[in-house]
């Protein structure tokens, strides 16, 4: 398991000091669903796998007081196929036994999870189900404590609970599905990362391979999807010679890291941030934005300050916002670019990047000024940034902007308004790409289908 330090929680997220030490789990799927329905409470489902690093980190988060405090308001179900104890209460999931949480995985797969043709479901993943059985939120793979809190609060709001406050430090996950469940890709076996033992076998096989093959490519895809230090180290060493295979191969590989790899793979991307090829540097910047790894902030800022090509620099600005969410110096840098930059493309991307940052009065002021300004594209950039935050506090300003806009601009602003009202982020993908000058769609950012889809995203006007 990769024991990187988990994100610290602020005082706002630690307010519930009275909370129990861990989540209390229900015994069976049908019982949990019945309780959720009869008590009009949200059902939270955790899907994990022993020995897989993302799952192990998620299980650690279930002991965070802020997460436990939120889970006090929901019915909670563990779905895990491992046996931790032959008889009696499971030492990992309090309130249930291992035979129950193993059965829960099968029941949840039959009832709500979506598997590919190999029968694989994303692991880990977290789901929040409404009392009537409809899916409210689904988050596969990485999640932090702040993101778990955001999902608990948002699920309860979407289920119709009143007066549920959102802690200031809570934030939406990068991979987020509202009103739907994600299915893993068919062509690549990327449902879960490898365990340490599985990784060792893969690396042994790859090191002995003397030529390119489909099997070797499949092994690489599994390694790049695995959140283990040995996986990152092997990729970092091997990719030193990646350019010998051609620029197209480098671009395809770095794009895949941005789409699929754990945040720890920013260390692999760092090697390419100073590359002499514009396409490679640009792809590295986009992938850094997708990963949004806080530990990558210094490398990203360094690349930003050295970049001379505006078409690449704009993406380093966005990567800086994604990686520097809680950093005050990054906030000051991006605010300066968003309010004073003469180059329109750089200014608009700096405005968009403000949507990645932690809430701050200076950010709210800058986005409000841009939304009310004379430049139509700056207004759209500000609206996209507001949508990225998913902060309903921006709703009144955006509603006013939509009401005051002409027909053409109203059509461009309405997708951002829909996101703040509860739609999936993919709703703004087209406008976002146009105003930012993007040539590459951020698959991880606009998680799910890129085409607009209103199905099961919740009623218009619903806060989240």
XYZ file of C-alpha atoms in Angstrom, residues 47-51 78-86 90 92 97-105:
25
model
C -17.180 -0.867 -2.590
C -13.593 -1.841 -1.747
C -11.026 -4.581 -2.321
C -8.331 -5.681 0.140
C -4.726 -4.913 -0.757
C -20.026 -2.118 2.992
C -19.472 -4.282 -0.088
C -16.150 -6.117 -0.057
C -15.272 -9.624 -1.255
C -12.525 -10.271 1.317
C -12.845 -12.269 4.517
C -11.204 -10.547 7.478
C -12.538 -12.835 10.212
C -14.223 -16.238 9.914
C -15.739 -7.836 10.933
C -12.812 -3.579 9.239
C -19.708 -9.645 9.594
C -17.570 -10.676 6.660
C -20.128 -13.032 5.142
C -22.583 -10.118 4.990
C -20.296 -7.599 3.305
C -19.187 -10.281 0.847
C -22.828 -10.998 -0.069
C -23.449 -7.255 -0.297
C -21.002 -7.002 -3.186
